[in-house]
Amino acid sequence: MLDIKFIRKNPDKATELLKKRKHDHKVNDLLQLDELRREKIVAVQNLKEVKNQKNQEITAAKKEGKDFSQIISQMKDVSKDIKTHDNEISEIDDKIKTSLLQIPNIPQDDVPVGDESQNEIVSVHGEEPQFSFTPKPHWDLGKDLGILETERGARMSGSGFNVLVGAGAKFERALINFMLDVQTSAGYTEVSPPHLVLRSTVEGSAQLPKMEHDMYNTQPDDLFLIPTSETALVNLYREEVLPAKNLPIRVTAATSCFRREAGAAGKDTRGLLRVHEFKKVELVNFVAADKSDEALQTMLKNAEAVLQKLNLRYRILLLASEDMSFASTKTYDLEVWSPGVDRWLEVSSCSNCTDYQARRANIRYKEQGGKPQFVHLLNGSGLAVPRLMAALWETYQTADGHISIPEALQPYFGGEKEI
RNA sequence: GGAGAGGUGGCCGAGUGGCUUAAGGCGGCAGAUUGCUAAUCUGCUAUGGUUGGUCAACAAUCAUCACGGGUUCGAAUCCCGUCCUCUCCUCCA
């Protein structure tokens, strides 16, 4: 969430910046609540001061054996007033919090304004692969080679679920190990978090209440299946004050991700393009407030490294203000070229969320002798497995319907060169 | 799942209704002293909110003893609920 002090001091600026996201929030209503809250606090604070004084008088009187019944009868009313005010304040607090949670983060100055048609292509890398034949889409390759079972997956779990078999399953495992090795040698610490998390954890990473219907919830314990390991990783240090010398903290995790994708049925869902359960290597950075711009560039390079080592054609997009996720101030997407489906596929999204998530999850850092302040959080994929695998299969397919193993992956594949 | 014990500041640990603006210790910071990497002494030691201020140092004030309710003029302390930790039993990859 945003800092209400920022909104209080710059209401016009805040409104203007949020317009970039097509977010028409009633900032004035929020500020009125804020003012009311402060009035109430001043009032109740004075009452409590009286209460504390009188309590001391009672203590003294009792010690000296004097009568203090009159003070007590005065205090009954004061205490009642305090309770009334406190209740009102906590109601106002709830409203303010709800309001703040509906306000997205503010885009940075160099973010293009508008919807996804305004996304900027920053750069395109690698050559378009050439074929002497018509390249197959990955679902045909997978089916013909017996390594991807979409029908059997759907039979056991419904549409949007698939089964990898034999070399397909091995390919996925090789890819994950490869990507984790790339990121850990780039300085990331590997983490294996839970896949089920508490409601409060999901709230901490800003996915509730907005995303509730996009997530799988389990009963009777009310645990949520993580839609991305970002959910777990961001919460690693919730409610903590980190020593500044420990920063930056860079963590990576390979986890399954679970998404209901409600409303997306039928759209770009074939094969591995959009599934309910998939594996992804995630990158999360906790950095000092003045280091997050730089960290975003580094994180983008970390994600790109995977595509480069696999010799894939890809491009970098700078997302427009309305296309970014709620918490982000600036987001780069990585899209890989997938010749069989003849499309660019999104395999990573790297965002600088500044202090937006940290304020909500209360993650701070502190210089020795300094004051705590909120860390800046960045997250990015490094990368999402199914679409990357689709692009690899399609790019590396051979005329006789096989798939050659990219050189970088061969060590993870027992030295084999072809499926 | 069953039985029991517990949750107090950065850490240890006292505290069974007002004398706690949380004792004492450890650690940390600053200073004093000492002929040396030690000892001793003194002071300081959290977070958040609100108000005042050249919104920066700071000052005042309120809140915070796992969390949320309740009883009371008054709660770290009593009552209820929740969460977590430990021990034993049960179960189990």
Short mmCIF file of C-alpha atoms (C1' of nucleotides) in Angstrom, two decimals, chain A residues 8 37-38 42 45 52 55 58-59 62 75-76 79 83 364, chain B residues 18-19 28 47-51 55 61-63 71 73-74:
data_model
loop_
_atom_site.label_atom_id
_atom_site.label_comp_id
_atom_site.label_asym_id
_atom_site.label_seq_id
_atom_site.Cartn_x
_atom_site.Cartn_y
_atom_site.Cartn_z
CA ARG A 8 -1.82 13.68 2.68
CA ARG A 37 -9.13 10.02 12.50
CA ARG A 38 -6.57 12.53 13.68
CA VAL A 42 -6.22 14.02 19.75
CA GLN A 45 -5.26 11.02 23.79
CA ASN A 52 -3.34 8.17 33.74
CA ASN A 55 -4.84 6.63 38.38
CA ILE A 58 -5.79 7.01 43.32
CA THR A 59 -2.60 5.14 43.96
CA LYS A 62 -4.79 4.61 48.66
CA MET A 75 -13.41 8.23 36.06
CA LYS A 76 -16.30 5.97 35.17
CA SER A 79 -13.43 5.52 30.75
CA LYS A 83 -13.97 3.28 24.91
CA ARG A 364 12.00 -3.05 7.19
"C1'" G B 18 -2.68 0.66 41.55
"C1'" C B 19 4.54 1.56 44.45
"C1'" G B 28 25.50 -2.93 22.22
"C1'" U B 47 8.65 0.32 17.77
"C1'" G B 48 4.37 2.81 16.01
"C1'" G B 49 0.72 6.89 16.17
"C1'" U B 50 -0.66 12.04 17.29
"C1'" U B 51 0.62 17.19 18.37
"C1'" C B 55 8.80 18.62 9.58
"C1'" U B 61 1.74 12.79 24.76
"C1'" C B 62 -0.71 8.09 23.72
"C1'" A B 63 -0.23 2.99 22.55
"C1'" U B 71 -14.25 -7.83 33.75
"C1'" C B 73 -12.29 3.60 38.10
"C1'" G B 74 -7.54 0.99 37.00
#
